[in-house]
CSV table of C-alpha atoms in Angstrom, one decimal:
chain,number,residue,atom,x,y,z
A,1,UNK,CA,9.6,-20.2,-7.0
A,2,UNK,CA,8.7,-18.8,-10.1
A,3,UNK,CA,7.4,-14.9,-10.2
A,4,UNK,CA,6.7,-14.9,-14.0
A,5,UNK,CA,2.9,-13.3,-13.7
A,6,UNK,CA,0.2,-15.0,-15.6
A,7,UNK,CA,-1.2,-14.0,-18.4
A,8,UNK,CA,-4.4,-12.5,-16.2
A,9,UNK,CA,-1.7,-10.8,-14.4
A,10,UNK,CA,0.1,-9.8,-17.2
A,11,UNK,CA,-3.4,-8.3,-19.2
A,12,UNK,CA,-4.0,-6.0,-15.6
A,13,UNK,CA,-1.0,-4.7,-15.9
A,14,UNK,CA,-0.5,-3.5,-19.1
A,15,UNK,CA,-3.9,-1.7,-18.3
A,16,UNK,CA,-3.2,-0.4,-15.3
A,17,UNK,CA,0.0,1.4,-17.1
A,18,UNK,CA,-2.2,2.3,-20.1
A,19,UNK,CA,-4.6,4.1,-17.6
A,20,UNK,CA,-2.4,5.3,-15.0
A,21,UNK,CA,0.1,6.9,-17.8
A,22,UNK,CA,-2.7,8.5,-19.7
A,23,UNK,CA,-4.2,9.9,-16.7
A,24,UNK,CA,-1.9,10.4,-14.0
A,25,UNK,CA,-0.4,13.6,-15.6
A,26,UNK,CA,1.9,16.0,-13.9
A,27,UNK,CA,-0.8,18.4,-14.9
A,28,UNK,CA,-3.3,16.2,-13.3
A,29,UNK,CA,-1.1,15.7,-10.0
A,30,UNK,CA,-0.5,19.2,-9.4
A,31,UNK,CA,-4.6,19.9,-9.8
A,32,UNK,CA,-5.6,17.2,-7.6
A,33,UNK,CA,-3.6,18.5,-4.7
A,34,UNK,CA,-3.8,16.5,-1.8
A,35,UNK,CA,-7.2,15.4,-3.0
A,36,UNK,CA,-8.2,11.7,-4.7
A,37,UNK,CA,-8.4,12.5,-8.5
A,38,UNK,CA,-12.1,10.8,-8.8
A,39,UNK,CA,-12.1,10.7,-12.7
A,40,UNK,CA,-9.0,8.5,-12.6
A,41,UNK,CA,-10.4,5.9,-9.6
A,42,UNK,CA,-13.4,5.7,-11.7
A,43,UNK,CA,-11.7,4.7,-14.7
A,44,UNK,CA,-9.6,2.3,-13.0
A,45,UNK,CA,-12.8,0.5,-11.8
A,46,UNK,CA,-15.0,0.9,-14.7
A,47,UNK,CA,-12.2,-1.1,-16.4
A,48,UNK,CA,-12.4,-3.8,-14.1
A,49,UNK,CA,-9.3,-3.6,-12.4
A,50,UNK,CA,-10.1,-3.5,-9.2
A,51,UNK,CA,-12.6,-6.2,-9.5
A,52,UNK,CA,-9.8,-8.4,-10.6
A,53,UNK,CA,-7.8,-8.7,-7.5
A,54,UNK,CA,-9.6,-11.2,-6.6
A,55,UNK,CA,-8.4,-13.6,-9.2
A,56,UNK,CA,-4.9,-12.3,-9.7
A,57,UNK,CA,-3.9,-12.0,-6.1
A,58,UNK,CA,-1.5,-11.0,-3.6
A,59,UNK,CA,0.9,-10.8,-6.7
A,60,UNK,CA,-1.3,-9.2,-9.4
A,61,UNK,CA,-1.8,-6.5,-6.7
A,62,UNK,CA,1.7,-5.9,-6.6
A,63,UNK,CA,1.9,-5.4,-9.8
A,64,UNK,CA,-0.9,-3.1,-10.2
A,65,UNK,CA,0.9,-0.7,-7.2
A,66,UNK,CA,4.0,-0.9,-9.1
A,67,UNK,CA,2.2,0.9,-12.2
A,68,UNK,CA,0.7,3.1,-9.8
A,69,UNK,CA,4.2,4.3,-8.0
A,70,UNK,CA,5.8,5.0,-10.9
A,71,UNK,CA,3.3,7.8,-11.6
A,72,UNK,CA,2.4,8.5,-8.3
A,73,UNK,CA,-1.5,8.6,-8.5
A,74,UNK,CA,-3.9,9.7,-6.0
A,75,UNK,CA,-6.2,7.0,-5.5
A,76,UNK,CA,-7.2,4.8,-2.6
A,77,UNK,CA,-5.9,0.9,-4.7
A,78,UNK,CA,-3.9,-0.3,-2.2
A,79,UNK,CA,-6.3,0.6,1.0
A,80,UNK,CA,-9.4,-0.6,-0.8
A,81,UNK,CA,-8.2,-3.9,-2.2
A,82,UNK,CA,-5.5,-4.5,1.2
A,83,UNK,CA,-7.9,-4.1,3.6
A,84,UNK,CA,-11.5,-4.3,2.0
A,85,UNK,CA,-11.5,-6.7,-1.1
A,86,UNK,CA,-8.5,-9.5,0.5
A,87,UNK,CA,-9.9,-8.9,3.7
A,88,UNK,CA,-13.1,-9.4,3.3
A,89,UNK,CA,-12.6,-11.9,1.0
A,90,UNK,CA,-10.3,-14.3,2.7
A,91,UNK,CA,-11.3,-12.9,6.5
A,92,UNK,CA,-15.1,-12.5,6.0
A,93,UNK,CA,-18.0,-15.1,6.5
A,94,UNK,CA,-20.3,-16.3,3.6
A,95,UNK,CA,-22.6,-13.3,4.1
A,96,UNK,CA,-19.8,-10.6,4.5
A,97,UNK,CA,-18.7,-11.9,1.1
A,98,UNK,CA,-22.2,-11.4,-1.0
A,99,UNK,CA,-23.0,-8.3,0.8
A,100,UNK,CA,-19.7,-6.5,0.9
A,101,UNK,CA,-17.8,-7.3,-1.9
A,102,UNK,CA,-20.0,-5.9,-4.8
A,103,UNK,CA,-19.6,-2.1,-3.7
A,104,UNK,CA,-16.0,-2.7,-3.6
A,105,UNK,CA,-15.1,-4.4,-6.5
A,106,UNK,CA,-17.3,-1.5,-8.5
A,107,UNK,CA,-15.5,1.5,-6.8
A,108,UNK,CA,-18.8,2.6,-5.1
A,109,UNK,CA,-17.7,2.0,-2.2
A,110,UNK,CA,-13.8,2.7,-0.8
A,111,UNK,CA,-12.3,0.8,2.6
A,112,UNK,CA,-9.1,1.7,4.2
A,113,UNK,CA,-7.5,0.2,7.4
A,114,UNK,CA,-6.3,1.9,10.5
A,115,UNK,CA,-3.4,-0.7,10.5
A,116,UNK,CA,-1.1,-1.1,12.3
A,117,UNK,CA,-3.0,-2.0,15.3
A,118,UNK,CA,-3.2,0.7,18.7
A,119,UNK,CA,-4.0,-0.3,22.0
A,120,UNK,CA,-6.0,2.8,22.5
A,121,UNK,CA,-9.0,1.5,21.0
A,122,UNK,CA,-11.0,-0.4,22.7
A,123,UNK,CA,-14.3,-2.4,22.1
A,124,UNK,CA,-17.4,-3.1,24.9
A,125,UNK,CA,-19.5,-6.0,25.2
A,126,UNK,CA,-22.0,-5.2,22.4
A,127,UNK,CA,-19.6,-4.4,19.7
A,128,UNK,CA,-19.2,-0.6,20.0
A,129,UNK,CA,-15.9,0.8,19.6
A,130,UNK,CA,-13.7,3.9,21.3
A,131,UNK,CA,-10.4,5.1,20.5
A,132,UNK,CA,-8.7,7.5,18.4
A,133,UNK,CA,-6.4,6.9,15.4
A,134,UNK,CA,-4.4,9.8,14.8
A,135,UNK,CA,-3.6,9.1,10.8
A,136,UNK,CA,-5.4,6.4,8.4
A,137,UNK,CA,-4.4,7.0,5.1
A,138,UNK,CA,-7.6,7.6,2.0
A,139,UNK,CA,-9.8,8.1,5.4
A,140,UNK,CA,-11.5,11.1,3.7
A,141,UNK,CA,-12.6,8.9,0.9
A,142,UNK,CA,-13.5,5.6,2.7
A,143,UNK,CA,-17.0,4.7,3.4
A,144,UNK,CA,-15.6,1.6,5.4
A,145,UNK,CA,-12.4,1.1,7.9
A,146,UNK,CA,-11.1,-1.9,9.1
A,147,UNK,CA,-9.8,-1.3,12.3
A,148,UNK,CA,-8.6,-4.0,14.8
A,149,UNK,CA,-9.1,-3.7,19.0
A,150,UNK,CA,-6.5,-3.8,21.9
A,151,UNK,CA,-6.8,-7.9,21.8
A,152,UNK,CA,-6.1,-7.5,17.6
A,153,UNK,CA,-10.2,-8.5,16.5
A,154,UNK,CA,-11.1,-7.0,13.5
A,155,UNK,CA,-14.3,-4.6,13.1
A,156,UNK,CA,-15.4,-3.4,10.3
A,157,UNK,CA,-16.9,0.3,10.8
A,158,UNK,CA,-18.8,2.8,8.6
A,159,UNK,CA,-17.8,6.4,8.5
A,160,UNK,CA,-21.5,7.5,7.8
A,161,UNK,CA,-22.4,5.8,11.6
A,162,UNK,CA,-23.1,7.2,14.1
A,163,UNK,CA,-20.2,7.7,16.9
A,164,UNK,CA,-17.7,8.0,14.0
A,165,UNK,CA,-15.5,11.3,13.5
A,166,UNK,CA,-13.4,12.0,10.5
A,167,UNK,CA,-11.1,15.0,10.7
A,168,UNK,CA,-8.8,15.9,8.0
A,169,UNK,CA,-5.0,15.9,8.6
A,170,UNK,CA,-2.0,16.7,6.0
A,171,UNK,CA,0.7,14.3,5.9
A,172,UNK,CA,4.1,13.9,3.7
A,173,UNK,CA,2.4,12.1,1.2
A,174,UNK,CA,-1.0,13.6,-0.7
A,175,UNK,CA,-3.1,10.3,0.7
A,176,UNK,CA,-6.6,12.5,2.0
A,177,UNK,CA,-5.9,11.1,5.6
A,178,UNK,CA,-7.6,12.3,8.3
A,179,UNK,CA,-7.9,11.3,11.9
A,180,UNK,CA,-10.2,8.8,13.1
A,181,UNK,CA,-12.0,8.8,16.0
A,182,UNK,CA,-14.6,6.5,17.6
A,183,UNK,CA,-17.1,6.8,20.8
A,184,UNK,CA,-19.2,4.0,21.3
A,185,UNK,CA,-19.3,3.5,17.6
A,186,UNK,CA,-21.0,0.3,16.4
A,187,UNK,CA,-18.9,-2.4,14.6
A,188,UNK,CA,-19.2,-5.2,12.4
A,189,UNK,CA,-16.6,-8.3,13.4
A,190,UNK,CA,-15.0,-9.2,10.9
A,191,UNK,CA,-15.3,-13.3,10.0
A,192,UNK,CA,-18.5,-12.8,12.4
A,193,UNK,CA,-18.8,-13.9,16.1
A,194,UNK,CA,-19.5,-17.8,17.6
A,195,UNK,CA,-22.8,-18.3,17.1
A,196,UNK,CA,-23.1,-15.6,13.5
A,197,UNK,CA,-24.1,-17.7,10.7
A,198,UNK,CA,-21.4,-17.9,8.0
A,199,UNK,CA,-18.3,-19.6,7.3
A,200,UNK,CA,-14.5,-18.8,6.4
A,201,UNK,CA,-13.6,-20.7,3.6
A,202,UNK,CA,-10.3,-18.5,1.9
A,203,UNK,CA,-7.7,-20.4,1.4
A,204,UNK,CA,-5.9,-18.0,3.4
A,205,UNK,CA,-9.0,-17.7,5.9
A,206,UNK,CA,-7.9,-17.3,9.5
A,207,UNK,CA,-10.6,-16.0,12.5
A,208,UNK,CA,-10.0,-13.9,15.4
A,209,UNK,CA,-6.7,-11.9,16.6
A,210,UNK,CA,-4.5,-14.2,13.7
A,211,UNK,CA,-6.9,-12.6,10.8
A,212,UNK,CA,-5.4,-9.1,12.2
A,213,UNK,CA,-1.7,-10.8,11.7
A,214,UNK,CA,-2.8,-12.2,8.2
A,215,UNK,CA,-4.1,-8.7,6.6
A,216,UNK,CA,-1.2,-6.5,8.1
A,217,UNK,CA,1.0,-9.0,6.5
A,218,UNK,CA,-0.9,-8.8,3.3
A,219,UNK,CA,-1.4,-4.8,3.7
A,220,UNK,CA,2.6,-4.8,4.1
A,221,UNK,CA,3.5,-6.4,0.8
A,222,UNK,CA,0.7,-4.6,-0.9
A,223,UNK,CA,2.7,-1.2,0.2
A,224,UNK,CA,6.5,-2.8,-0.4
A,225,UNK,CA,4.8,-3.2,-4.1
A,226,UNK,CA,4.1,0.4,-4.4
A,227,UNK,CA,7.4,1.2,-3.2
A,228,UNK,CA,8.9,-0.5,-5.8
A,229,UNK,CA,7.2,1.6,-8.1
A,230,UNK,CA,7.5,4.7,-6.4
A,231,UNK,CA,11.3,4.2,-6.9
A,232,UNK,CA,10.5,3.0,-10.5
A,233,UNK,CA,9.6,5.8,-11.1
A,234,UNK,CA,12.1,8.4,-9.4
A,235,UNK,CA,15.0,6.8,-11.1
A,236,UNK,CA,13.4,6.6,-14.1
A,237,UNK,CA,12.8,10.5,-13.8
A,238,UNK,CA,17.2,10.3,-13.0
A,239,UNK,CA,17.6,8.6,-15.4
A,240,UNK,CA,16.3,11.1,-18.2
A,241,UNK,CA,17.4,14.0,-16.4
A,242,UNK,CA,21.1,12.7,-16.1
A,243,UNK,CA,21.2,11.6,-19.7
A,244,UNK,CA,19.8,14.5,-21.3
A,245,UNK,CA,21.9,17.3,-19.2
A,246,UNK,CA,25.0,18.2,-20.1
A,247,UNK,CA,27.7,20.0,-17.5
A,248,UNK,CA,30.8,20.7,-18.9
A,249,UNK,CA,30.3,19.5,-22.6
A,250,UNK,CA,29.0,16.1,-21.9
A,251,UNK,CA,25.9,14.5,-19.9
A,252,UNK,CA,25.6,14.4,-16.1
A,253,UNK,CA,25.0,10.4,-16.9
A,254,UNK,CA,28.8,10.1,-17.9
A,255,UNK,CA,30.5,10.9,-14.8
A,256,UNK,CA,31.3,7.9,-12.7
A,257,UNK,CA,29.9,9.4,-9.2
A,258,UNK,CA,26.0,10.0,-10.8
A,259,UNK,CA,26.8,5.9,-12.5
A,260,UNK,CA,27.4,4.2,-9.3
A,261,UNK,CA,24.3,6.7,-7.8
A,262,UNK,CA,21.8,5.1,-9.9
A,263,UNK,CA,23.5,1.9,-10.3
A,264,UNK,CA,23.0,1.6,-6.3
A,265,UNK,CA,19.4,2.8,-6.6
A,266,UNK,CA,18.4,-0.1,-9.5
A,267,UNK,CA,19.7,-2.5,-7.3
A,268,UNK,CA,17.9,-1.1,-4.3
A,269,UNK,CA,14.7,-1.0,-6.3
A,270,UNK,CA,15.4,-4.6,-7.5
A,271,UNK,CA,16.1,-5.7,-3.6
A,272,UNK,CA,12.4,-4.4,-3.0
A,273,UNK,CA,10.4,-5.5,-6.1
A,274,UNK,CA,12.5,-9.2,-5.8
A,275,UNK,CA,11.0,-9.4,-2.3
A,276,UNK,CA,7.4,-8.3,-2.3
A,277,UNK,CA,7.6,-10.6,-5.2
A,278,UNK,CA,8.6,-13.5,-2.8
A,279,UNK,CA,5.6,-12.6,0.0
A,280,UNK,CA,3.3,-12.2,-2.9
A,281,UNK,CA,3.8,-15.1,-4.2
A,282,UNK,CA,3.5,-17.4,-1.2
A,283,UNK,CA,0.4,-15.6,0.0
A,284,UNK,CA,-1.3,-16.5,-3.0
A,285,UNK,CA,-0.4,-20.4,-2.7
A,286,UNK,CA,-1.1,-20.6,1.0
A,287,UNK,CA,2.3,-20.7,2.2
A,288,UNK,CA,3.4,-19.1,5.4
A,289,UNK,CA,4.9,-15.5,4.3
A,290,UNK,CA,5.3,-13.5,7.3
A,291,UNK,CA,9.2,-13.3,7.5
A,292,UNK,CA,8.7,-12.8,3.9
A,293,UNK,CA,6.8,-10.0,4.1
A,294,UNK,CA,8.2,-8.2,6.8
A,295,UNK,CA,11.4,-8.7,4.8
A,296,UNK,CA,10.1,-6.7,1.8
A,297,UNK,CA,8.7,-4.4,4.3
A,298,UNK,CA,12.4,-3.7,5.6
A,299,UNK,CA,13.7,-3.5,2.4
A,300,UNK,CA,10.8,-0.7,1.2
A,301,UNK,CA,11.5,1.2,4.4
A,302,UNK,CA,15.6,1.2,4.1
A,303,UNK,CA,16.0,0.8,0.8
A,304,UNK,CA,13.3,2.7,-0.7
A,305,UNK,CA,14.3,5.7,1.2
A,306,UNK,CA,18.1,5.4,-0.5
A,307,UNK,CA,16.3,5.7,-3.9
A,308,UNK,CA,14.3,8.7,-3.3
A,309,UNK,CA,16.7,10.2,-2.2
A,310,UNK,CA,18.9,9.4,-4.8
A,311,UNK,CA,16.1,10.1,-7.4
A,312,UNK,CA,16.4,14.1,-5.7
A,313,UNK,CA,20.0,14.6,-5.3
A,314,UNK,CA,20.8,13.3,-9.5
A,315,UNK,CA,18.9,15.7,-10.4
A,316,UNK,CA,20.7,18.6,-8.7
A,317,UNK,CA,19.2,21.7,-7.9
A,318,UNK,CA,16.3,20.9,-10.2
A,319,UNK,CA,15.4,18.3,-7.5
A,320,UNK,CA,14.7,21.3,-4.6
A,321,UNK,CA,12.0,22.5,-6.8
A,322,UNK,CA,8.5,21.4,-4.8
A,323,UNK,CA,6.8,21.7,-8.1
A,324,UNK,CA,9.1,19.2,-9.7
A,325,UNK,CA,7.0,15.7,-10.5
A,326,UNK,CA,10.6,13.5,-8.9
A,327,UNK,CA,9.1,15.7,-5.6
A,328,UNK,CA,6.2,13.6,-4.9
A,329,UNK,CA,8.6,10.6,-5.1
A,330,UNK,CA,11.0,11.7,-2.7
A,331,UNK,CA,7.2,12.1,-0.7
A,332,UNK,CA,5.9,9.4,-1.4
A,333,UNK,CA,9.0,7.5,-0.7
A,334,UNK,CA,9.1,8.7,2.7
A,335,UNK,CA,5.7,8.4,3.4
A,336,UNK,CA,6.2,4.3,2.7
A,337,UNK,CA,9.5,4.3,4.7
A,338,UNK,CA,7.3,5.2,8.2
A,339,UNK,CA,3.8,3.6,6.6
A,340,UNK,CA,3.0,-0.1,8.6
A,341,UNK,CA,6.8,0.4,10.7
A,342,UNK,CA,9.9,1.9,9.9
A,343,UNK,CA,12.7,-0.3,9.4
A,344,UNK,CA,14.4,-0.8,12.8
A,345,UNK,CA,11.2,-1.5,14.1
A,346,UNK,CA,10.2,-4.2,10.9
A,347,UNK,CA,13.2,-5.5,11.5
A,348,UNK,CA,13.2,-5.8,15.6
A,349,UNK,CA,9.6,-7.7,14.7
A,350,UNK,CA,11.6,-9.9,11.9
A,351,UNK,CA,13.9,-11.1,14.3
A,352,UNK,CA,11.3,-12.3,17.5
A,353,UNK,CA,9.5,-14.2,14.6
A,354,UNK,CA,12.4,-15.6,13.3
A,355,UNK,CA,13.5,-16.6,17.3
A,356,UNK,CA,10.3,-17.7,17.9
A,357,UNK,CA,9.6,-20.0,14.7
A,358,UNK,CA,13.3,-21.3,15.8
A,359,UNK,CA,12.5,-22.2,19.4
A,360,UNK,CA,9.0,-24.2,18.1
């Protein structure tokens, strides 16, 4: 294995960093509220960035989410490129492709997923759907939502239709969810139906209830990689507040308790970023990644709830300020723990893969 991005990779990433740090302000943050900040989604398409995915990957994704974590930006990256531009991409036929892709890899159009998957909604004979999903996350944003049925098909519906409600709910993180809910909406199948014209022909291209499988997978390292960044970016914020703070005549960073603190939260972070490297990068070569990626998925849920925390407690009683920026880490951070499975429940699924891969 060899994680060393290429120099496409590399290029994003540098100007996802130039553009996220410029815009992503504390000043900026505190404005936006719960809210998407449109100026900064707009830049980050107008340069292209979005567009790219495509042709950096699973792995230059990652490493776009890890610029975005470390300043905790409000925009809908990971939803739009997880579960619109990859999925459509790899999942979708021929046609799906030409006519879906182009509003998505411009920004004018946003996609979100109602992942993981809920028995509760259900799909007829003729495509409608019916169900209710109490949280998607960039919902109030998205004109499209992937969405997958009690037997794990895909649809792909518009929030404009008709038979689709969008109410707006407040959760821990600032993501514009709402809740979604669907009578006898009209879907779009996802990789079409027998009979559709079109053909799959991603290298990662899968039809029917394993495409469902494939993009949680996907969606799951795609958030593990923003994990990583949102504890990035919380030590980071420890690690200046610790070294410039003095108690007692000398910094807070030279006392051994607040050393082994952060110490444990860089290797926690590493654990995370080392991982959703691993899935990343056998996604993009075709390789089977599932343990992989519910492996990083465990470690951002367990792990990246440590470092948050940590990020909080080193920096005292500055850390119970609300208003602090290191606050929407420790949010954020908890946000991911829960987002896609928490970890007892990643890791209960890790182990029947890992018993039924063993019994094969």
């Amino acid at each position: 294995m060899d994680f060393t991005p290429t120099e496409e990779q590399t290029a994003a990433q540098g100007l996802a960093a130039q553009i996220f740090g410029d815009l992503a302000t504390h000043e900026r943050l505190a404005a936006a509220g719960t809210g998407t900040d449109a100026e900064l989604w707009k830049e980050l398409c107008a340069a292209g960035l979005t567009a790219a995915v495509e042709e950096i990957g699973l792995l230059g994704l990652v490493l776009l989410l890890e610029e975005q974590g470390r300043t905790t930006a409000q925009v809908p990256l990971a939803v739009t490129c997880a579960y619109g531009l990859l999925a459509v991409a790899e999942h979708g036929t021929d046609e799906q492709r030409e006519r879906l892709l182009p509003p998505l890899r411009d920004g004018t159009a946003v996609a979100t997923g109602a992942f993981p998957a809920r028995d509760g909604l259900r799909a007829d004979g003729e495509g409608r759907l019916s169900g209710t999903v109490p949280y998607v996350p960039w919902l109030r944003d998205a004109t499209l939502v992937l969405v997958a049925d009690a037997d794990r098909v895909l649809w792909i519906m518009r929030t404009a239709d008709p038979g689709v409600a969008v109410t707006p709910v407040e959760t821990t993180a600032p993501w514009s969810a709402a809740r979604l809910t669907l009578d006898r909406a009209p879907g779009e199948r996802l990789g079409g139906t027998a009979g559709r014209t079109g053909t799959n022909t991603g290298a990662n291209s899968v039809t029917g209830a394993a495409a469902y499988g494939a993009v949680l997978a996907a969606s799951r390292t795609a958030f593990a990689g923003l994990q990583a960044g949102v504890c990035a970016g919380s030590l980071a914020r420890a690690v200046a507040h610790t070294t410039t703070r003095e108690q007692f005549g000398r910094p807070l960073s030279t006392n051994q308790g607040v050393l082994l603190r952060a110490a444990d939260a860089h290797m926690d972070t590493e654990a995370i970023r080392v991982t959703t490297y691993e899935a990343a990068w056998r996604h993009d070569r075709g390789l089977p990644y599932a343990a992989q990626a519910l492996t990083a998925a465990w470690w951002a849920s367990e792990a990246g709830k440590r470092v948050v925390h940590a990020g909080q407690h080193l920096h005292g009683g500055t850390g119970a300020d609300l208003d602090h920026p290191v606050h929407r880490h420790f949010l954020w951070g908890r946000q991911l723990d829960a987002y896609l499975g928490c970890g007892s429940e990643v890791l209960e699924e890790l182990g029947q893969l890992l018993v039924k891969e063993g019994s094969q």
